[in-house]
Coordinates of N, CA and C and ligand atoms in Angstrom, one line a residue:
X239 N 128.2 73.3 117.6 CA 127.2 74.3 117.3 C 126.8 75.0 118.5
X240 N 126.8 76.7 118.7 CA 126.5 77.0 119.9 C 124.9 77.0 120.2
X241 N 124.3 76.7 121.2 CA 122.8 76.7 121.4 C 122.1 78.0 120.9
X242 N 120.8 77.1 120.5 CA 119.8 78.2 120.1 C 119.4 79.0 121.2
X243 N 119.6 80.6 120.6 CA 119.1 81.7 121.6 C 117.4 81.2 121.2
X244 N 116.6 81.1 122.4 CA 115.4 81.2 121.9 C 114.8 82.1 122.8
X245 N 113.7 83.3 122.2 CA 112.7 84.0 123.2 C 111.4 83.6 123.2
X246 N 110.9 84.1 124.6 CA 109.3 83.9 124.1 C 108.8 85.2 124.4
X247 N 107.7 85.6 123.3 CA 106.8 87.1 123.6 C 105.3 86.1 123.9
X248 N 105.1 86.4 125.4 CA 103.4 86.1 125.8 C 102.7 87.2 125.8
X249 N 101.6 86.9 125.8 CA 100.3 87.6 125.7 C 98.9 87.1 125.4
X250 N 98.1 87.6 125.4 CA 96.7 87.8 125.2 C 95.9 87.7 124.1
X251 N 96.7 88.6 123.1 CA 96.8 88.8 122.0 C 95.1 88.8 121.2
X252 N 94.3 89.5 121.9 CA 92.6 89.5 121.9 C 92.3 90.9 121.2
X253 N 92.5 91.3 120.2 CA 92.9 91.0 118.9 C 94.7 91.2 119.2
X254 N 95.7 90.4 117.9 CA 96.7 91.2 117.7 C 96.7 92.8 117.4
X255 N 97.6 93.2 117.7 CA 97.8 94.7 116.9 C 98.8 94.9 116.4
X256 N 98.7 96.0 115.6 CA 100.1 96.2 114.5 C 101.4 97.0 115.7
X257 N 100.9 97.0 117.3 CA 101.8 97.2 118.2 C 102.4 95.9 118.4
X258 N 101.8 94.7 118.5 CA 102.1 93.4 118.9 C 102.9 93.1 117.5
X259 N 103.0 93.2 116.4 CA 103.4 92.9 115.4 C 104.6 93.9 115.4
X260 N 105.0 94.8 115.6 CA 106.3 95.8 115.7 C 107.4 95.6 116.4
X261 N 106.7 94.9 117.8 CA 107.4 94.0 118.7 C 107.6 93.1 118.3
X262 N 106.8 92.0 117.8 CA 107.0 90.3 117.0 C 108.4 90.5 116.0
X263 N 108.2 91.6 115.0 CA 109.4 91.7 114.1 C 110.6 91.9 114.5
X264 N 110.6 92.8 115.6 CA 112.0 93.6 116.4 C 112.6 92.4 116.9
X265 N 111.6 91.3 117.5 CA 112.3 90.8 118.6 C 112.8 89.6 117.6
X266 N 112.8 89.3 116.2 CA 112.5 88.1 115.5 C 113.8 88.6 115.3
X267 N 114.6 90.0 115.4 CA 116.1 89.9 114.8 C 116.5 89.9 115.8
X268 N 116.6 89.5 117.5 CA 117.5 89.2 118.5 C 117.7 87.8 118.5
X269 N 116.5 86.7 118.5 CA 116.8 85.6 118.9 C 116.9 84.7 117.9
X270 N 117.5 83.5 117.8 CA 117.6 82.5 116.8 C 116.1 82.0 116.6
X271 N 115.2 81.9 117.3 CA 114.2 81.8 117.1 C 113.0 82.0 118.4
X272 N 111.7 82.9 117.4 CA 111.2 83.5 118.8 C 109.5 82.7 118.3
X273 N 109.1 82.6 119.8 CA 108.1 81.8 119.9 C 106.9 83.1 120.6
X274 N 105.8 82.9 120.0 CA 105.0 84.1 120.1 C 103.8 83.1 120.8
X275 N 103.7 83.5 121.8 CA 102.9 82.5 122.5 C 101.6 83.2 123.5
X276 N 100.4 82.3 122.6 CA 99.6 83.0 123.0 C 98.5 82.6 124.1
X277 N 98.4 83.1 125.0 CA 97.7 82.4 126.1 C 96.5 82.3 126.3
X278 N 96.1 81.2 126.9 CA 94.6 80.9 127.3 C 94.0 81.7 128.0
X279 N 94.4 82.5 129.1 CA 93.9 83.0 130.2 C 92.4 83.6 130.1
X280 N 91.7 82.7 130.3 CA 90.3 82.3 130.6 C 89.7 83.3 131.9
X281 N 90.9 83.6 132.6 CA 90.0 84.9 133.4 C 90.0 86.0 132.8
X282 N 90.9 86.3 131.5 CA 90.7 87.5 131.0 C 89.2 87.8 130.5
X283 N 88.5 87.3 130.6 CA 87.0 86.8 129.3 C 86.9 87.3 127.3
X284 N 88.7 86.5 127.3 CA 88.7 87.3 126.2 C 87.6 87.2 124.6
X285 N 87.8 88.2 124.0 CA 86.6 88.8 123.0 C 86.9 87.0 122.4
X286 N 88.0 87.1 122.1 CA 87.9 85.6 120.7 C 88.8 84.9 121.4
X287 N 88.2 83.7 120.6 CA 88.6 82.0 121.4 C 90.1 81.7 121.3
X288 N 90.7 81.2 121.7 CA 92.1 80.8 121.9 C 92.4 80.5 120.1
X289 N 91.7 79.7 119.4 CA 91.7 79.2 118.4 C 91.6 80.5 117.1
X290 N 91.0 81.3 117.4 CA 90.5 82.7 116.7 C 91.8 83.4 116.7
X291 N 92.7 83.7 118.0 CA 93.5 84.7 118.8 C 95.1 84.5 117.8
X292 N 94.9 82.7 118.1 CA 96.3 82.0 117.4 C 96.4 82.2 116.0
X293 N 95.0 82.0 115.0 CA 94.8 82.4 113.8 C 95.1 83.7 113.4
X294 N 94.4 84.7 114.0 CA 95.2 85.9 113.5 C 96.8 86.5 113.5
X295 N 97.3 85.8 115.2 CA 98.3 86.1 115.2 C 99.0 85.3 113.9
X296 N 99.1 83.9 113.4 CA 99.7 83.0 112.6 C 99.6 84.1 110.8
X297 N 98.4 84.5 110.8 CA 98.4 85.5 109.6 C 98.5 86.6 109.5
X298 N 98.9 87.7 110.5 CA 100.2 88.9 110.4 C 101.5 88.1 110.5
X299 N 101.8 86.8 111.4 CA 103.2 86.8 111.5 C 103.8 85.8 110.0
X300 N 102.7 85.2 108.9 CA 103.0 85.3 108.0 C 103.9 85.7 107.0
X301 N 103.3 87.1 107.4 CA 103.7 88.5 106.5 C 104.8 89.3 106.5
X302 N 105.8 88.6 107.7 CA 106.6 89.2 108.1 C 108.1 88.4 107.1
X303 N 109.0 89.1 107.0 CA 110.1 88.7 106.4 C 110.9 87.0 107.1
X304 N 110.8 87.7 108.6 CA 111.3 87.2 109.8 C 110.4 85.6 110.1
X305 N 109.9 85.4 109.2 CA 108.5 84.7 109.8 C 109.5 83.1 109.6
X306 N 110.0 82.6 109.3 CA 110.6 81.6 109.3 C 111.2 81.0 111.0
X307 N 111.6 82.4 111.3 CA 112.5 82.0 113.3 C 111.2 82.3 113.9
X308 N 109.9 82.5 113.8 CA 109.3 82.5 114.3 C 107.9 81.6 114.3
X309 N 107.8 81.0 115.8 CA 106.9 79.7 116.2 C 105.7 80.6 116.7
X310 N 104.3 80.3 116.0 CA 103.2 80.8 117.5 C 102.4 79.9 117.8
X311 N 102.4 79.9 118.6 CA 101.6 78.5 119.5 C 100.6 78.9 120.9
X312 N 99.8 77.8 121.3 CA 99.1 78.3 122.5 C 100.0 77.9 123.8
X313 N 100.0 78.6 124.8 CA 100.1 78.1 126.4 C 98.7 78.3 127.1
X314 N 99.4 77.4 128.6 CA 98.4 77.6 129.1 C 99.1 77.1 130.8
X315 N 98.6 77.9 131.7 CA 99.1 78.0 133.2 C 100.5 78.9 133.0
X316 N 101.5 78.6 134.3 CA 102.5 79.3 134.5 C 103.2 79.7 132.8
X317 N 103.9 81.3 132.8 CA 104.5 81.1 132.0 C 105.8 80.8 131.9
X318 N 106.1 81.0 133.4 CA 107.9 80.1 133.4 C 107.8 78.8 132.9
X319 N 106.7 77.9 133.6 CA 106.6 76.8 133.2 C 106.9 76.5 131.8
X320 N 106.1 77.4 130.7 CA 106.4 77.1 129.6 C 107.6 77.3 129.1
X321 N 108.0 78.8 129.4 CA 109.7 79.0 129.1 C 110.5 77.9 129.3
X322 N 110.5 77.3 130.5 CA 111.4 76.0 130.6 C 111.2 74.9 130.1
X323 N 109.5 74.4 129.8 CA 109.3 73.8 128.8 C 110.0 73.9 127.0
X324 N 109.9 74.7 126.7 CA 110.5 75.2 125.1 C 111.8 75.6 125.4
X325 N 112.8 75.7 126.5 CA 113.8 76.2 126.4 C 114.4 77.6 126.1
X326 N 113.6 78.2 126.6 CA 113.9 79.6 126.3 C 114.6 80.4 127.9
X327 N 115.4 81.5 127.3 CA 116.0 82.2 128.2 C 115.7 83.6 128.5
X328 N 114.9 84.2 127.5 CA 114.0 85.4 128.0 C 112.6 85.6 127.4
X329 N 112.3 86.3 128.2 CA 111.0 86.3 127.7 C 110.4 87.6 127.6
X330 N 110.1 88.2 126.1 CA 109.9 89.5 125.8 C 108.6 90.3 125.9
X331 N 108.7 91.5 126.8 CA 107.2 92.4 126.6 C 107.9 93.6 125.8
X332 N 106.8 94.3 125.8 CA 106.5 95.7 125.1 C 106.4 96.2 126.1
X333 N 107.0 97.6 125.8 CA 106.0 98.3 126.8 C 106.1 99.9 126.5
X334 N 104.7 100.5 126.5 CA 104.3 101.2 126.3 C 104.6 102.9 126.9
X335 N 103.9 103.0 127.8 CA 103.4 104.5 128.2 C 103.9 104.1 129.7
X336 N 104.6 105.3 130.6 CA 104.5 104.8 132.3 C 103.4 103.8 133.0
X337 N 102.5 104.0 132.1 CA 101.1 103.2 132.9 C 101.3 102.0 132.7
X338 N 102.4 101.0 131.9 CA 102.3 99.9 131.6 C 103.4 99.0 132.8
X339 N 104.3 100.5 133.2 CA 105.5 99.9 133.9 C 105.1 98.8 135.1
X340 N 104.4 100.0 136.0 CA 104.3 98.9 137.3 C 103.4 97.7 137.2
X341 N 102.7 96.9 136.0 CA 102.1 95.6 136.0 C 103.5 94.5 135.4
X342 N 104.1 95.5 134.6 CA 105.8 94.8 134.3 C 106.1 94.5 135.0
X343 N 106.6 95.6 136.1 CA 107.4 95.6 136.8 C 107.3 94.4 138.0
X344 N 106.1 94.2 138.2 CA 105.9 92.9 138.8 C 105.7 91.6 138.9
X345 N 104.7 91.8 137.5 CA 105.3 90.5 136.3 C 106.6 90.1 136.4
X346 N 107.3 91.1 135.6 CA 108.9 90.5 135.5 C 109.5 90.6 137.2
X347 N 109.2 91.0 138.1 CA 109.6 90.7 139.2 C 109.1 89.3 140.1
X348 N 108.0 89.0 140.0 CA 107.5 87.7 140.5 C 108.0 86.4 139.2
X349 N 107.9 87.0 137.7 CA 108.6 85.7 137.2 C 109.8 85.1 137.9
X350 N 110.3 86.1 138.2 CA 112.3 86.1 138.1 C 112.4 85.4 139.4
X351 N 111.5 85.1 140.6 CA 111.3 84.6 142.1 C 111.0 82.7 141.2
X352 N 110.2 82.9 140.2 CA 109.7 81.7 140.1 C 110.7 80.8 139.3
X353 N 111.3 81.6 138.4 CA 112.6 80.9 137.3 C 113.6 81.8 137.3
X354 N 114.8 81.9 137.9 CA 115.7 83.2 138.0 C 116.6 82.6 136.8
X355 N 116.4 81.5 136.2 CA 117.4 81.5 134.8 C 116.6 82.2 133.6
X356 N 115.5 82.7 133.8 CA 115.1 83.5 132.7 C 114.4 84.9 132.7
X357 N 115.6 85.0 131.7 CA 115.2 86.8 131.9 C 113.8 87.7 131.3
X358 N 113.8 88.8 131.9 CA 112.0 89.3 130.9 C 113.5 90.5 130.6
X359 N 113.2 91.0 129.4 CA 113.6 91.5 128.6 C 112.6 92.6 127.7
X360 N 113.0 94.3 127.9 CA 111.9 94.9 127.2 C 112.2 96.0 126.1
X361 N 111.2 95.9 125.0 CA 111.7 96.7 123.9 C 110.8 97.3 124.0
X362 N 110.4 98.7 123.9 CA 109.8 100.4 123.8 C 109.2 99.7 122.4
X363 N 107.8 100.5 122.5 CA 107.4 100.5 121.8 C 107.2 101.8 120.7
X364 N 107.5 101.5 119.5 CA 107.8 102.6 118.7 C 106.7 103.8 118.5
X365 N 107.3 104.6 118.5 CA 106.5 106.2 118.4 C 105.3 105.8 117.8
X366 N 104.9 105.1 116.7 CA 104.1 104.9 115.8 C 102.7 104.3 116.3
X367 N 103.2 103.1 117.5 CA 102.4 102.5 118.4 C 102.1 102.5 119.8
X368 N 103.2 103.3 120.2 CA 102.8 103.5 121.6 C 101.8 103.6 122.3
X369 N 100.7 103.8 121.7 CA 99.1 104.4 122.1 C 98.3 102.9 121.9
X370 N 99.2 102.3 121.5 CA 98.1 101.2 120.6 C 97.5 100.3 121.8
X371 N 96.3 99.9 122.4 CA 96.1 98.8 122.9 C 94.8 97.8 122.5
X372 N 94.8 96.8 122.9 CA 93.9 95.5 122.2 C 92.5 96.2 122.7
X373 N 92.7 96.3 124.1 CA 91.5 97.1 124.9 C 90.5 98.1 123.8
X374 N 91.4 99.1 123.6 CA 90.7 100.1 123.3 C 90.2 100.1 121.6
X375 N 91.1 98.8 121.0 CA 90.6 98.2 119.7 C 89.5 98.1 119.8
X376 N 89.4 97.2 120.6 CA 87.8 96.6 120.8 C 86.7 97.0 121.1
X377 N 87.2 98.2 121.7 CA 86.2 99.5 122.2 C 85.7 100.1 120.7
X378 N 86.5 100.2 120.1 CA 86.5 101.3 119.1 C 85.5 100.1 118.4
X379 N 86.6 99.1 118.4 CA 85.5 98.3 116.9 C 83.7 97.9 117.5
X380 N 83.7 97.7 119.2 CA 82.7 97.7 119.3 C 81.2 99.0 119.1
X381 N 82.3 99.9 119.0 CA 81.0 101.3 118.9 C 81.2 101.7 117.7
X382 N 81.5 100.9 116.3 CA 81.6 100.9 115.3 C 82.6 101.4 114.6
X383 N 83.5 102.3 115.3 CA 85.1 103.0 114.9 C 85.9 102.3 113.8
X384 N 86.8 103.2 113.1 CA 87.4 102.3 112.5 C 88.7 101.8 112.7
X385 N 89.2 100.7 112.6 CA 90.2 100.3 113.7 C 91.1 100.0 112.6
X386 N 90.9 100.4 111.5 CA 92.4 100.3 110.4 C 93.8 100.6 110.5
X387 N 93.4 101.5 111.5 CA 94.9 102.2 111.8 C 95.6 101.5 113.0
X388 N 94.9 100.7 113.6 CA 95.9 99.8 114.5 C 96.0 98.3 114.5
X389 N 95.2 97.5 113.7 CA 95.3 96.3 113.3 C 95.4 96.1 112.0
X390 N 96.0 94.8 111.7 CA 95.6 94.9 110.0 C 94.6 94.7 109.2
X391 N 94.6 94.3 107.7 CA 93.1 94.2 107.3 C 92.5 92.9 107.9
X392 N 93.2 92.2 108.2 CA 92.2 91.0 108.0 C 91.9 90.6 109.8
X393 N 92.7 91.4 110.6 CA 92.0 91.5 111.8 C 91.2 92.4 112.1
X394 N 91.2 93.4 111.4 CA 90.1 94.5 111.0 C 88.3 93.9 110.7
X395 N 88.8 92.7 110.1 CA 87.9 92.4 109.1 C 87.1 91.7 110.6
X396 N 87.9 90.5 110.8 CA 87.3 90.1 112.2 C 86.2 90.7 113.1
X397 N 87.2 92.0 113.9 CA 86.4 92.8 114.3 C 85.2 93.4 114.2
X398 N 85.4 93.7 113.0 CA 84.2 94.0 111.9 C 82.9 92.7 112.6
X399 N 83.5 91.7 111.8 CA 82.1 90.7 111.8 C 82.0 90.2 113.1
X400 N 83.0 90.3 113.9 CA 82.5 89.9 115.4 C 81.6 90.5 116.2
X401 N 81.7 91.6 115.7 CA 80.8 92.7 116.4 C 79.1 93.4 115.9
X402 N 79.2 92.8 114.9 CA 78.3 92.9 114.2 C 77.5 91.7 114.5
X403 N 78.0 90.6 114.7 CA 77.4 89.5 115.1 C 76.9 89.6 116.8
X404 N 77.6 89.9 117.4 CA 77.0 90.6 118.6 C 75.9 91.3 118.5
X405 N 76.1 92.6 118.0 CA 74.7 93.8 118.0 C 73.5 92.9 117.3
X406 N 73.8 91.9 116.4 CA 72.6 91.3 116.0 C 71.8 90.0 117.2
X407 N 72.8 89.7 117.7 CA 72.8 88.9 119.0 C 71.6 89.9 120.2
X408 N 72.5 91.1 120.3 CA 71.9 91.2 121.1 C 70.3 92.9 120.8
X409 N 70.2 92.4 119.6 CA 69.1 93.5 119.0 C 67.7 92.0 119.4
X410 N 67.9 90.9 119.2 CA 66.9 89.8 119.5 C 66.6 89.5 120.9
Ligands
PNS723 O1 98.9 90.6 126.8 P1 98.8 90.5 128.2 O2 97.4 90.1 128.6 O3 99.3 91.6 129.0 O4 99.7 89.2 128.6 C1 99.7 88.7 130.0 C2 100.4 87.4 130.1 C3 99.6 86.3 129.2 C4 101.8 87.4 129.6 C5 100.3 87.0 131.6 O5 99.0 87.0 132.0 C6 100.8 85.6 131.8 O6 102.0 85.3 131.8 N1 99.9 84.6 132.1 C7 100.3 83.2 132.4 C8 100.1 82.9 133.8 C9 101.3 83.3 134.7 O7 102.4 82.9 134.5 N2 101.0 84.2 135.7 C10 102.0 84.7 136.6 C11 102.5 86.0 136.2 S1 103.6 86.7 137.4

């Protein structure tokens, strides 16, 4: 039997987006199985808890056809580390607009110093999403915008009550 191709897509994932989900499907038909891995990074100060981040992503990647080759789980520290841990040989971004290039660019250039057996690997992000970022989700859903058009319903929904729970937080 020849070895499993395995990838990994990291990130943040503070909320998913239906850009992170375009990517998650695309990349679910290169590898025998793709691990969506979502990270702790605790200096991000991200909006929702590690536990919150994994749940959403686990219920868009439900919904996907592809969802069977696909693992999501948490990391945490190095991400070579983990790639070597799970056995994986590339590891997939998105990428957007020029503005996204040069933080790639050295991302995948300092990974490849740290593990040169695994490759970062990048798929465009489609016309549809190119604009999309978690950032500017959160913006939108925090000044009450509606964020239907770039997450799904039920991280919509989230957003919704996360923020609303804030403004009541902080109306006291
Ligand atoms: O969605 P994001 O926030 O752009 O994802 C960034 C992420 C999680 C892929 C990156 O911060 C990461 O790999 N963090 C793990 C720590 C690490 O390996 N840092 C060295 C990068 S050169």
């Amino acid at each position: 039997m020849s070895p499993q191709r395995i990838g990994v897509y990291p990130g943040s994932f503070d909320p998913v987006t239906n850009g992170h989900m375009d990517i998650i499907s695309r990349a679910a038909k290169i590898f025998d199985k793709l691990i969506v891995a979502v990270a702790l990074n605790v200096g991000k100060n991200p909006v929702f808890t590690l536990e919150e981040r994994l749940a959403m992503v686990e219920g868009d990647v439900a919904g996907l056809s592809l969802n069977h080759i696909i693992e999501v789980t948490a990391f945490e520290g190095l991400l070579m580390d983990f790639a070597k841990e799970v056995g994986a040989g590339v590891v997939i971004r998105g990428l957007r607009a020029v503005s996204d290039f040069e933080y790639e660019f050295q991302m995948a250039g300092m990974n490849a110093r740290l593990n040169p057996k695994v490759e970062t690997a990048f798929l465009m992000a489609s016309d549809r999403n190119h604009f999309i970022s978690s950032r500017f989700v959160k913006e939108i859903g925090a000044l009450g915008g509606d964020v239907s058009h770039f997450v799904s319903p039920k991280v919509a929904e989230k957003l919704v009550k996360r923020f609303s729970v804030n403004k009541a937080i902080n109306k006291d």
